[in-house]
């Protein structure tokens, strides 16, 4: 689930096409692609000193392996068992009573309250620890946690602290247009809604902001208006690898034809460069630095109020998950939840191992949009094969030409799921492409076969489409969509594509259809049964429907009693229409709720066929 570039191989030249470096993470093979981005991971060990695994030392490791506070003990303790002096961890702290939750992230003052509470909780524990045993690497801003390099003694001290609720490994993740713009029906729509008035944060290897299509000047410039290097804690996020620059060019490179390059999908959007790699890790990054980057986006979301950060694109990942994975990393999932609560939509590449029932992490987190890849509209070739994981269900042939030992001889077709693209029933969406034409380090472009592609390219394609959709929403409705609305619209209006290697159908982004849906009236349905007579989208609570509804929507509520005390502060014009029968064809009864409070006077709420159980202050309209 490594670098989401393309896996490719010519049958007749299996050994000559390219080199792939295989990295082992736990028991899972993480395969990188593209010679430009490949290379063995280095610098993982903070200290090289070994210590012997003696009796007492081994007993400490055994005791810690049984401690319930250590999440995934093998990932942390195997380094000590192997003789290493340190291990990298993320330490999750207890939340104090009254800590603001993600639902209050829309309020800037509440964010400041949370930051102060996080800082206080970190400051209460850290001074009591031996800095030689617990070396802090990241103090998170909105997540009650910090990351550190620990000795075995330091790990013992952490598990004994009453402020610590869990400890998880600080894993490495790996960097996973005539382009695909025509395939996602974006040629016309992007010219009308080009992403102006908002920004996309590229959390990757940085951005070459000197590229003529990415500002062409110093930092910051007119295109790359801000950013930070969380991998090395530097103010300059210049890309030294090339992966992030390629992703930035797909999402929002400036318009203008240079050969096949016609600009990014959202060519008028601004960019923020968040570099999460460092000189030691090269094309990989630590989980803690990715968390820091997402948190940086929250803090600096409105640095330029005319171009707020509304989209985050991260083409990095690792491991293999068969279902949503919010518990895999409490800290990472919290960071994702916080970013979404702040109004930002996250896109993450699904990975390139060719899995049929699993995707990589953090794409599997429920708060993000996981993106798989299809061949773009102009892709056609013969006698081609693709390296895949040994666990892939795709038809495959053993070969020493792939570091995985296997390749699939699939013949590509336009708009077909690429054989190496990880797929699962819970994958959010698909986007192009392979052989993407995009920006590269310096002033050049990827414009040849096997240049840049895979789910690394698909992720910024989807992110750019989301930026155009948000641009359209602001123009048509006067407000941005919530992240839930973005996901719902892109999925509901996408073209269904069946994966050839497994019987799973996933929507491929169709920007034109998504914008058309915005222009029409939107109806949302609520029923206690959760079925809504087959109508979609369907919710079991009125509150959930209100959160997802776009401005001007009607929420049709099936008859019944809903034990909800609604607090509406969205500022959207909504109609709450109760009393519908189970099939939503007749409105002949009533629906009952406990109360409804409107806190935002900018929105108009129309209620019909609704009964309020309580009358008075709690049930009054404000």
Coordinates of C-alpha atoms in Angstrom, one line a residue:
X1 CA 0.0 0.0 0.0
X2 CA 3.0 2.0 -0.6
X3 CA 3.6 4.7 -3.0
X4 CA 0.4 5.0 -5.0
X5 CA 2.2 5.2 -8.3
X6 CA 1.4 2.7 -11.0
X7 CA 2.5 -0.9 -11.1
X8 CA 3.5 -1.8 -14.6
X9 CA 5.4 -4.3 -16.5
X10 CA 5.8 -5.3 -20.1
X11 CA 5.5 -9.1 -20.5
X12 CA 8.4 -9.2 -22.9
X13 CA 10.7 -7.1 -20.7
X14 CA 9.9 -8.0 -17.2
X15 CA 13.3 -7.2 -15.8
X16 CA 14.0 -4.0 -17.9
X17 CA 10.9 -1.9 -17.4
X18 CA 11.6 -0.6 -13.9
X19 CA 12.9 -1.5 -10.5
X20 CA 10.6 -1.8 -7.4
X21 CA 11.8 -1.7 -3.9
X22 CA 10.0 -3.9 -1.4
X23 CA 9.6 -2.7 2.1
X24 CA 8.3 -4.9 4.9
X25 CA 6.0 -3.3 7.5
X26 CA 5.0 -5.8 10.1
X27 CA 3.9 -8.9 8.2
X28 CA 2.6 -7.0 5.2
X29 CA 4.6 -6.3 2.0
X30 CA 4.5 -2.6 1.2
X31 CA 5.6 -2.2 -2.4
X32 CA 6.7 1.1 -3.8
X33 CA 6.6 2.0 -7.5
X34 CA 8.3 4.4 -9.9
X35 CA 12.1 4.5 -9.9
X36 CA 11.9 8.2 -9.1
X37 CA 10.2 7.5 -5.7
X38 CA 11.6 4.1 -4.8
X39 CA 14.5 3.4 -2.6
X40 CA 15.0 1.5 0.7
X41 CA 13.7 3.3 3.8
X42 CA 16.4 4.7 5.9
X43 CA 16.8 6.6 9.1
X44 CA 14.2 4.7 11.0
X45 CA 16.5 4.0 13.9
X46 CA 17.1 7.0 16.1
X47 CA 19.8 5.1 18.0
X48 CA 21.9 2.3 16.6
X49 CA 23.1 1.0 19.9
X50 CA 22.1 -2.5 20.7
X51 CA 21.6 -4.0 24.1
X52 CA 21.6 -7.7 24.9
X53 CA 18.3 -9.4 25.5
X54 CA 19.1 -10.7 29.0
X55 CA 16.7 -12.4 31.5
X56 CA 15.5 -9.3 33.3
X57 CA 15.2 -7.3 30.1
X58 CA 13.2 -10.0 28.5
X59 CA 10.9 -10.2 31.5
X60 CA 10.2 -6.5 31.2
X61 CA 9.3 -7.0 27.5
X62 CA 7.0 -9.9 28.4
X63 CA 5.3 -7.9 31.1
X64 CA 4.7 -4.9 28.8
X65 CA 3.4 -7.2 26.1
X66 CA 0.5 -8.1 28.4
X67 CA -0.3 -4.5 29.5
X68 CA -3.7 -3.5 28.0
X69 CA -2.5 0.1 27.5
X70 CA -0.1 -1.0 24.7
X71 CA -2.1 -1.3 21.4
X72 CA -0.4 -3.7 19.0
X73 CA 2.5 -4.6 21.4
X74 CA 4.4 -6.5 18.7
X75 CA 4.8 -3.4 16.6
X76 CA 6.4 -1.6 19.6
X77 CA 8.2 -4.3 21.5
X78 CA 9.7 -6.3 18.6
X79 CA 12.4 -3.6 18.2
X80 CA 13.4 -4.0 21.9
X81 CA 13.3 -7.8 21.5
X82 CA 15.6 -7.5 18.5
X83 CA 18.1 -5.6 20.5
X84 CA 17.2 -2.0 19.5
X85 CA 17.5 0.7 22.3
X86 CA 14.4 2.7 21.3
X87 CA 11.0 2.5 19.6
X88 CA 8.7 5.2 18.2
X89 CA 5.3 5.5 19.7
X90 CA 2.2 7.7 19.9
X91 CA 0.9 8.2 23.4
X92 CA -2.9 8.8 23.9
X93 CA -3.9 10.8 26.9
X94 CA -7.1 11.0 29.0
X95 CA -9.5 13.7 27.9
X96 CA -10.5 16.1 30.7
X97 CA -14.2 16.5 31.4
X98 CA -15.8 19.2 29.2
X99 CA -13.3 18.9 26.3
X100 CA -14.9 20.2 23.1
X101 CA -15.7 17.5 20.7
X102 CA -15.5 17.5 16.9
X103 CA -19.0 18.7 16.6
X104 CA -17.9 22.1 18.0
X105 CA -14.9 22.6 15.6
X106 CA -16.8 25.1 13.5
X107 CA -16.3 27.6 16.2
X108 CA -12.8 29.1 16.2
X109 CA -13.0 30.0 19.9
X110 CA -13.8 26.4 20.7
X111 CA -10.7 25.3 18.8
X112 CA -8.6 27.6 21.0
X113 CA -10.2 26.1 24.1
X114 CA -9.3 22.6 22.9
X115 CA -5.7 23.5 22.1
X116 CA -5.3 25.0 25.6
X117 CA -6.7 21.8 27.1
X118 CA -4.5 19.6 25.0
X119 CA -1.4 21.7 25.9
X120 CA -2.3 21.6 29.6
X121 CA -2.8 17.8 29.6
X122 CA 0.6 17.3 27.8
X123 CA 2.3 19.7 30.2
X124 CA 1.0 17.9 33.2
X125 CA 2.7 14.6 32.2
X126 CA 5.8 15.4 30.3
X127 CA 7.8 17.3 32.9
X128 CA 7.5 14.2 35.2
X129 CA 9.2 12.0 32.5
X130 CA 12.9 11.4 32.0
X131 CA 13.7 13.2 28.7
X132 CA 16.5 10.7 28.1
X133 CA 13.9 7.9 28.2
X134 CA 11.0 9.7 26.5
X135 CA 12.1 12.0 23.7
X136 CA 9.1 14.0 22.4
X137 CA 8.9 14.2 18.6
X138 CA 5.4 15.8 18.1
X139 CA 3.1 17.6 20.5
X140 CA -0.3 17.5 18.8
X141 CA -2.6 20.5 18.9
X142 CA -6.2 19.1 18.9
X143 CA -5.6 15.4 19.8
X144 CA -4.9 14.5 23.4
X145 CA -1.7 12.7 22.5
X146 CA 2.0 13.2 21.7
X147 CA 4.6 11.1 19.8
X148 CA 8.0 10.2 21.1
X149 CA 11.0 8.0 20.8
X150 CA 11.1 5.8 24.0
X151 CA 13.5 3.5 25.7
X152 CA 12.2 0.5 27.5
X153 CA 12.5 2.4 30.7
X154 CA 10.5 5.2 29.2
X155 CA 7.8 2.9 28.0
X156 CA 7.5 1.5 31.5
X157 CA 7.0 5.0 32.9
X158 CA 4.3 5.8 30.3
X159 CA 2.2 2.7 31.0
X160 CA 2.4 3.4 34.8
X161 CA 1.0 6.9 34.3
X162 CA -2.7 7.4 35.1
X163 CA -2.8 10.2 32.4
X164 CA -2.0 7.6 29.6
X165 CA -4.9 5.6 28.2
X166 CA -3.1 3.8 25.4
X167 CA 0.2 3.7 23.5
X168 CA 0.4 2.8 19.8
X169 CA 3.3 2.4 17.4
X170 CA 4.3 5.4 15.3
X171 CA 4.3 3.6 11.9
X172 CA 5.8 4.6 8.6
X173 CA 3.5 5.2 5.7
X174 CA 4.7 5.3 2.1
X175 CA 4.0 7.6 -0.8
X176 CA 1.3 5.8 -2.7
X177 CA -4.1 15.1 -18.4
X178 CA -5.7 15.3 -22.5
X179 CA -5.4 13.8 -18.9
X180 CA -8.2 11.9 -17.1
X181 CA -10.1 15.2 -16.9
X182 CA -12.4 14.2 -19.8
X183 CA -13.2 10.8 -18.2
X184 CA -14.6 12.4 -15.0
X185 CA -16.8 14.7 -17.2
X186 CA -14.9 17.8 -16.0
X187 CA -13.8 19.6 -19.2
X188 CA -16.8 21.9 -19.3
X189 CA -17.7 22.1 -15.6
X190 CA -14.2 23.0 -14.4
X191 CA -14.2 25.9 -16.8
X192 CA -17.3 27.3 -15.1
X193 CA -16.4 26.2 -11.5
X194 CA -12.6 26.1 -11.4
X195 CA -12.0 25.9 -7.7
X196 CA -11.6 29.6 -7.2
X197 CA -12.1 30.9 -3.7
X198 CA -10.7 27.9 -1.8
X199 CA -7.5 25.9 -1.2
X200 CA -6.4 22.3 -1.4
X201 CA -3.7 21.1 1.0
X202 CA -1.4 18.6 -0.5
X203 CA 0.0 16.5 2.4
X204 CA 2.8 14.6 0.7
X205 CA 6.5 15.1 -0.1
X206 CA 6.1 18.8 -0.5
X207 CA 5.5 20.9 -3.7
X208 CA 8.1 22.3 -6.1
X209 CA 6.6 25.8 -5.9
X210 CA 9.2 27.1 -8.5
X211 CA 7.4 25.1 -11.2
X212 CA 5.8 27.5 -13.7
X213 CA 2.4 25.8 -13.2
X214 CA 2.7 25.9 -9.5
X215 CA 3.4 29.5 -8.9
X216 CA 6.8 29.7 -10.6
X217 CA 8.4 31.8 -7.8
X218 CA 9.5 31.7 -4.2
X219 CA 7.5 30.6 -1.3
X220 CA 4.8 31.5 -0.7
X221 CA 3.6 32.6 -4.1
X222 CA 0.3 33.2 -6.0
X223 CA -0.5 29.5 -6.3
X224 CA 1.2 27.8 -3.3
X225 CA 0.1 30.3 -0.7
X226 CA 1.3 28.6 2.4
X227 CA 2.5 25.4 4.0
X228 CA 5.0 23.8 6.3
X229 CA 7.5 20.9 6.5
X230 CA 6.2 18.7 9.4
X231 CA 8.7 16.0 8.6
X232 CA 11.7 18.1 9.5
X233 CA 10.0 21.0 11.3
X234 CA 11.0 23.6 8.8
X235 CA 9.1 26.5 7.3
X236 CA 10.1 25.6 3.7
X237 CA 8.0 22.7 2.2
X238 CA 10.0 22.4 -1.0
X239 CA 9.6 19.0 -2.6
X240 CA 12.9 17.0 -3.0
X241 CA 11.2 13.8 -4.1
X242 CA 8.7 14.7 -6.8
X243 CA 5.6 12.8 -5.7
X244 CA 3.8 15.7 -4.1
X245 CA 4.6 18.0 -7.0
X246 CA 2.9 15.5 -9.4
X247 CA -0.1 15.3 -7.1
X248 CA -0.3 19.1 -6.9
X249 CA -0.3 19.4 -10.7
X250 CA -3.2 17.0 -11.0
X251 CA -5.3 18.7 -8.3
X252 CA -4.8 22.4 -9.1
X253 CA -1.9 23.2 -11.5
X254 CA -2.5 26.4 -13.4
X255 CA -4.3 26.2 -16.7
X256 CA -2.7 26.4 -20.1
X257 CA -1.6 23.8 -22.6
X258 CA 1.9 22.4 -22.5
X259 CA 1.7 19.3 -24.7
X260 CA -0.9 17.1 -23.1
X261 CA -0.9 19.0 -19.8
X262 CA -3.9 21.3 -19.6
X263 CA -3.7 22.3 -16.0
X264 CA -5.1 20.7 -12.9
X265 CA -8.8 19.7 -12.4
X266 CA -9.4 22.8 -10.2
X267 CA -6.9 25.0 -11.9
X268 CA -8.0 28.2 -10.1
X269 CA -7.8 26.7 -6.6
X270 CA -4.9 27.7 -4.3
X271 CA -2.5 25.2 -2.8
X272 CA -0.9 24.6 0.6
X273 CA 2.2 22.4 0.7
X274 CA 2.5 20.1 3.7
X275 CA 5.7 18.1 3.5
X276 CA 5.4 15.1 5.8
X277 CA 8.7 13.4 4.8
X278 CA 12.2 14.0 5.9
X279 CA 15.7 13.4 4.5
X280 CA 16.1 10.2 6.4
X281 CA 12.8 8.6 5.5
X282 CA 12.9 9.8 1.8
X283 CA 9.6 8.8 0.2
X284 CA 8.0 7.6 3.4
X285 CA 6.7 9.4 6.5
X286 CA 5.9 8.8 10.1
X287 CA 2.3 8.7 11.2
X288 CA 2.9 11.4 13.7
X289 CA 4.1 13.8 11.0
X290 CA 1.0 13.1 9.0
X291 CA -1.2 13.9 12.0
X292 CA 0.8 17.1 12.5
X293 CA 0.1 18.1 8.9
X294 CA -3.6 17.5 9.2
X295 CA -3.7 19.5 12.4
X296 CA -1.6 22.3 10.8
X297 CA -4.4 22.6 8.2
X298 CA -7.0 23.1 11.0
X299 CA -4.9 25.8 12.6
X300 CA -4.2 27.6 9.4
X301 CA -7.4 26.9 7.6
X302 CA -8.3 30.6 7.4
X303 CA -4.9 32.2 7.0
X304 CA -6.2 33.5 3.7
X305 CA -9.9 34.0 4.4
X306 CA -10.6 34.4 0.7
X307 CA -9.1 31.0 0.0
X308 CA -9.8 28.7 3.1
X309 CA -8.5 25.2 3.1
X310 CA -11.5 23.0 2.2
X311 CA -9.8 19.9 0.8
X312 CA -6.9 17.7 1.9
X313 CA -5.2 15.2 -0.5
X314 CA -2.9 12.6 0.9
X315 CA -1.5 9.9 -1.4
X316 CA 0.3 8.0 1.3
X317 CA -0.6 4.8 3.1
X318 CA 0.3 1.3 4.3
X319 CA -0.8 -2.0 5.7
X320 CA -4.0 -3.9 4.8
X321 CA -7.5 -3.5 6.3
X322 CA -10.6 -5.5 5.5
X323 CA -13.1 -3.0 7.0
X324 CA -13.1 0.5 8.4
X325 CA -10.2 0.9 10.8
X326 CA -10.9 3.8 13.2
X327 CA -9.4 1.8 16.0
X328 CA -6.1 1.1 14.3
X329 CA -4.8 4.5 15.4
X330 CA -6.8 6.5 17.9
X331 CA -4.6 9.6 17.3
X332 CA -4.9 9.4 13.5
X333 CA -8.6 8.8 13.5
X334 CA -9.1 11.7 15.9
X335 CA -7.1 14.0 13.6
X336 CA -9.2 13.0 10.7
X337 CA -12.4 13.5 12.6
X338 CA -11.2 16.9 13.7
X339 CA -10.3 18.0 10.2
X340 CA -13.7 16.9 8.9
X341 CA -15.5 18.7 11.8
X342 CA -13.6 21.8 10.8
X343 CA -15.2 21.6 7.3
X344 CA -12.4 20.0 5.3
X345 CA -12.9 17.0 3.1
X346 CA -10.1 14.4 3.2
X347 CA -9.1 12.2 0.2
X348 CA -6.6 9.3 0.7
X349 CA -5.3 6.8 -1.9
X350 CA -6.4 3.2 -1.5
X351 CA -3.0 1.6 -2.3
X352 CA -1.6 -0.4 -5.2
X353 CA -1.2 -4.1 -4.2
X354 CA -4.2 -5.3 -6.2
X355 CA -6.2 -6.4 -3.1
X356 CA -9.8 -7.4 -3.8
X357 CA -11.2 -7.1 -0.3
X358 CA -9.0 -4.6 1.5
X359 CA -7.5 -1.1 1.2
X360 CA -4.6 0.6 2.9
X361 CA -4.5 2.8 6.0
X362 CA -5.3 5.6 6.6
X363 CA -7.7 5.3 3.6
X364 CA -9.8 2.9 5.6
X365 CA -10.6 5.5 8.3
X366 CA -14.3 6.2 8.1
X367 CA -13.9 10.0 8.2
X368 CA -11.9 10.1 4.9
X369 CA -12.7 9.4 1.2
X370 CA -10.7 6.4 0.0
X371 CA -9.9 6.6 -3.7
X372 CA -9.1 3.8 -6.1
X373 CA -7.9 4.1 -9.7
X374 CA -9.2 3.5 -13.2
X375 CA -7.5 3.7 -16.6
X376 CA -8.1 7.2 -18.1
X377 CA -10.1 7.8 -21.2
X378 CA -7.1 7.6 -23.7
X379 CA -5.3 4.7 -22.2
X380 CA -4.8 1.8 -24.7
X381 CA -1.9 -0.6 -25.1
X382 CA -1.1 -4.2 -25.7
X383 CA 1.2 -6.8 -24.1
X384 CA 1.3 -5.2 -20.7
X385 CA 1.3 -6.6 -17.2
X386 CA 1.3 -5.2 -13.7
X387 CA 3.0 -6.2 -10.5
X388 CA 0.6 -7.2 -7.8
X389 CA 0.8 -8.6 -4.3
X390 CA 0.9 -12.3 -3.7
X391 CA -2.4 -11.9 -1.8
X392 CA -4.2 -10.3 -4.9
X393 CA -7.2 -12.2 -6.3
X394 CA -6.3 -11.0 -9.8
X395 CA -5.1 -13.6 -12.3
X396 CA -1.4 -13.6 -11.9
X397 CA 1.8 -15.3 -13.0
X398 CA 4.9 -15.9 -11.0
X399 CA 8.0 -13.9 -12.2
X400 CA 11.3 -12.8 -10.7
X401 CA 10.8 -9.5 -12.6
X402 CA 8.5 -8.2 -9.9
X403 CA 9.8 -7.8 -6.3
X404 CA 6.4 -9.1 -5.2
X405 CA 7.1 -12.3 -7.3
X406 CA 3.8 -11.9 -9.2
X407 CA 2.4 -9.9 -12.1
X408 CA -1.0 -9.8 -13.7
X409 CA -1.2 -9.9 -17.5
X410 CA -4.4 -7.8 -17.6
X411 CA -5.0 -5.9 -20.8
X412 CA -6.1 -2.3 -19.9
X413 CA -9.3 -0.7 -21.1
X414 CA -10.4 2.9 -20.6
X415 CA -12.5 3.4 -17.5
X416 CA -11.7 0.0 -16.1
X417 CA -10.4 -0.5 -12.5
X418 CA -6.6 -0.9 -12.7
X419 CA -5.7 -4.4 -11.6
X420 CA -3.2 -3.1 -9.0
X421 CA -5.8 -0.7 -7.4
X422 CA -6.9 -1.9 -4.0
X423 CA -10.6 -2.5 -3.9
X424 CA -13.1 -3.3 -1.2
X425 CA -16.8 -3.0 -0.7
X426 CA -16.2 0.0 1.6
X427 CA -14.0 1.9 -0.9
X428 CA -15.5 5.4 -1.3
X429 CA -14.9 6.2 -5.0
X430 CA -12.8 5.8 -8.1
X431 CA -10.9 8.3 -10.3
X432 CA -8.3 8.3 -13.0
X433 CA -5.6 7.4 -13.9
X434 CA -2.5 5.8 -15.3
X435 CA 0.3 7.5 -17.2
X436 CA -1.1 10.8 -15.9
X437 CA 0.3 14.0 -17.5
X438 CA 1.3 16.2 -14.7
X439 CA 4.0 18.5 -13.2
X440 CA 7.4 17.1 -12.2
X441 CA 10.3 18.6 -10.3
X442 CA 11.9 21.5 -12.1
X443 CA 9.9 22.9 -15.0
X444 CA 9.1 19.5 -16.6
X445 CA 6.1 17.3 -17.0
X446 CA 5.3 13.6 -16.9
X447 CA 4.2 13.1 -20.4
X448 CA 5.4 9.6 -21.3
X449 CA 4.3 6.0 -20.7
X450 CA 4.7 4.9 -17.1
X451 CA 5.4 8.4 -16.0
X452 CA 3.0 8.9 -13.0
X453 CA -0.2 7.2 -12.1
X454 CA -2.0 4.8 -9.8
X455 CA -4.1 5.6 -6.8
X456 CA -1.5 8.3 -6.0
X457 CA -2.9 10.1 -9.1
X458 CA -6.5 9.1 -8.5
X459 CA -6.5 10.8 -5.0
X460 CA -5.7 14.4 -6.3
X461 CA -8.1 13.9 -9.3
X462 CA -10.9 13.3 -6.8
X463 CA -9.7 16.2 -4.6
X464 CA -9.6 18.5 -7.5
X465 CA -13.1 17.5 -8.5
X466 CA -14.3 18.2 -4.9
X467 CA -12.7 21.6 -5.1
X468 CA -14.7 22.4 -8.3
X469 CA -17.9 21.0 -6.6
X470 CA -17.3 23.3 -3.6
X471 CA -16.7 26.2 -6.0
X472 CA -20.1 25.4 -7.6
X473 CA -21.8 25.2 -4.3
X474 CA -20.6 28.6 -3.2
X475 CA -21.8 30.1 -6.4
X476 CA -25.1 28.3 -6.7
X477 CA -26.1 28.0 -3.0
X478 CA -24.1 30.7 -1.3
X479 CA -22.3 28.3 1.0
X480 CA -19.8 25.5 1.0
X481 CA -20.9 21.9 1.3
X482 CA -20.1 19.9 4.4
X483 CA -17.6 17.0 4.0
X484 CA -20.5 14.6 4.3
X485 CA -22.4 16.4 1.5
X486 CA -19.3 16.3 -0.7
X487 CA -18.9 12.5 -0.2
X488 CA -22.6 11.8 -0.7
X489 CA -22.9 13.9 -3.9
X490 CA -19.7 12.5 -5.5
X491 CA -20.8 8.9 -4.7
X492 CA -24.5 9.3 -5.6
X493 CA -23.7 11.0 -8.9
X494 CA -20.7 8.8 -9.9
X495 CA -20.7 6.4 -12.7
X496 CA -20.9 2.8 -11.4
X497 CA -17.7 0.8 -12.4
X498 CA -17.4 -2.9 -11.7
X499 CA -14.0 -4.1 -10.7
X500 CA -12.9 -6.8 -13.2
X501 CA -10.9 -8.8 -10.6
X502 CA -13.8 -9.0 -8.0
X503 CA -17.5 -8.6 -8.1
X504 CA -17.5 -5.1 -6.5
X505 CA -19.0 -2.0 -8.1
X506 CA -17.8 1.5 -7.0
X507 CA -18.8 4.9 -8.3
X508 CA -16.3 6.7 -10.4
X509 CA -16.3 10.5 -10.0
X510 CA -18.5 12.4 -12.6
X511 CA -18.1 16.1 -11.9
X512 CA -20.7 17.2 -14.4
X513 CA -23.4 15.1 -12.8
X514 CA -22.3 16.2 -9.3
X515 CA -22.7 19.9 -10.2
X516 CA -26.0 19.1 -12.0
X517 CA -27.3 17.6 -8.7
X518 CA -26.3 20.7 -6.9
X519 CA -28.4 22.9 -9.2
X520 CA -31.6 20.9 -8.6
X521 CA -33.7 20.5 -5.4
X522 CA -32.4 18.1 -2.9
X523 CA -34.6 15.8 -0.8
X524 CA -33.4 13.8 2.3
X525 CA -35.4 11.1 4.0
X526 CA -35.8 10.1 7.6
X527 CA -37.4 6.9 9.0
X528 CA -37.0 5.2 12.3
X529 CA -36.7 1.9 10.4
X530 CA -33.7 3.1 8.4
X531 CA -35.3 1.9 5.1
X532 CA -37.2 5.0 3.9
X533 CA -39.2 2.8 1.4
X534 CA -36.1 2.5 -0.7
X535 CA -35.6 6.3 -1.0
X536 CA -32.1 7.7 -0.7
X537 CA -30.3 9.2 1.1
X538 CA -32.0 7.7 4.1
X539 CA -31.4 8.5 7.8
X540 CA -32.7 7.1 11.1
X541 CA -32.4 10.5 12.9
X542 CA -33.5 14.0 11.8
X543 CA -30.3 15.4 13.2
X544 CA -28.1 13.4 10.9
X545 CA -30.2 14.5 7.9
X546 CA -29.9 18.1 8.9
X547 CA -26.1 17.8 9.1
X548 CA -25.9 16.3 5.5
X549 CA -28.6 18.4 3.9
X550 CA -27.5 21.2 1.5
X551 CA -29.0 24.7 1.5
X552 CA -32.6 24.7 0.2
X553 CA -33.2 21.0 0.9
X554 CA -36.4 19.4 2.1
X555 CA -36.1 16.7 4.8
X556 CA -39.1 14.3 4.6
X557 CA -39.8 12.6 7.9
X558 CA -41.8 9.4 8.2
X559 CA -44.6 9.5 10.7
X560 CA -43.7 8.5 14.2
X561 CA -42.1 9.8 17.4
X562 CA -38.5 10.8 17.3
X563 CA -36.8 11.3 20.7
X564 CA -34.7 14.2 19.5
X565 CA -34.1 17.7 20.9
X566 CA -32.9 19.4 17.7
X567 CA -30.4 22.3 17.9
X568 CA -30.0 23.8 14.4
X569 CA -27.1 26.2 13.8
X570 CA -26.2 25.4 10.2
X571 CA -27.4 28.6 8.7
X572 CA -29.1 26.6 5.9
X573 CA -32.6 27.1 4.5
X574 CA -34.4 23.9 5.2
X575 CA -37.9 22.5 5.2
X576 CA -38.7 19.8 7.8
X577 CA -41.7 18.0 6.4
X578 CA -43.2 15.4 8.7
X579 CA -46.0 12.9 8.6
X580 CA -45.0 10.9 5.6
X581 CA -46.0 7.2 5.3
X582 CA -43.4 4.5 5.0
X583 CA -43.2 4.8 1.2
X584 CA -43.1 8.6 1.3
X585 CA -46.0 8.9 -1.2
X586 CA -48.6 10.4 1.2
X587 CA -48.4 13.0 4.0
X588 CA -51.4 12.1 6.1
X589 CA -50.2 12.1 9.7
X590 CA -47.7 13.8 11.9
X591 CA -44.2 13.3 13.3
X592 CA -43.2 14.2 16.9
X593 CA -39.9 15.5 18.2
X594 CA -39.0 16.7 21.7
X595 CA -37.9 20.2 20.8
X596 CA -36.2 22.4 18.3
X597 CA -33.9 25.3 18.9
X598 CA -32.6 27.5 16.1
X599 CA -29.3 29.2 17.0
X600 CA -28.3 30.7 13.7
X601 CA -30.5 33.4 12.4
X602 CA -29.0 33.3 8.9
X603 CA -31.0 30.1 8.1
X604 CA -34.7 29.8 7.6
X605 CA -36.4 26.6 8.9
X606 CA -39.9 25.7 7.7
X607 CA -41.7 23.1 9.7
X608 CA -44.8 21.3 8.6
X609 CA -46.7 18.3 10.1
X610 CA -44.4 18.4 13.1
X611 CA -45.5 18.2 16.8
X612 CA -43.2 19.4 19.6
X613 CA -43.5 17.4 22.9
X614 CA -42.1 20.2 25.0
X615 CA -43.1 23.8 25.0
X616 CA -41.2 26.7 26.6
X617 CA -37.6 27.8 26.6
X618 CA -36.1 24.5 25.4
X619 CA -38.6 24.1 22.7
X620 CA -38.9 27.7 21.6
X621 CA -37.6 29.2 18.4
X622 CA -34.8 31.7 19.1

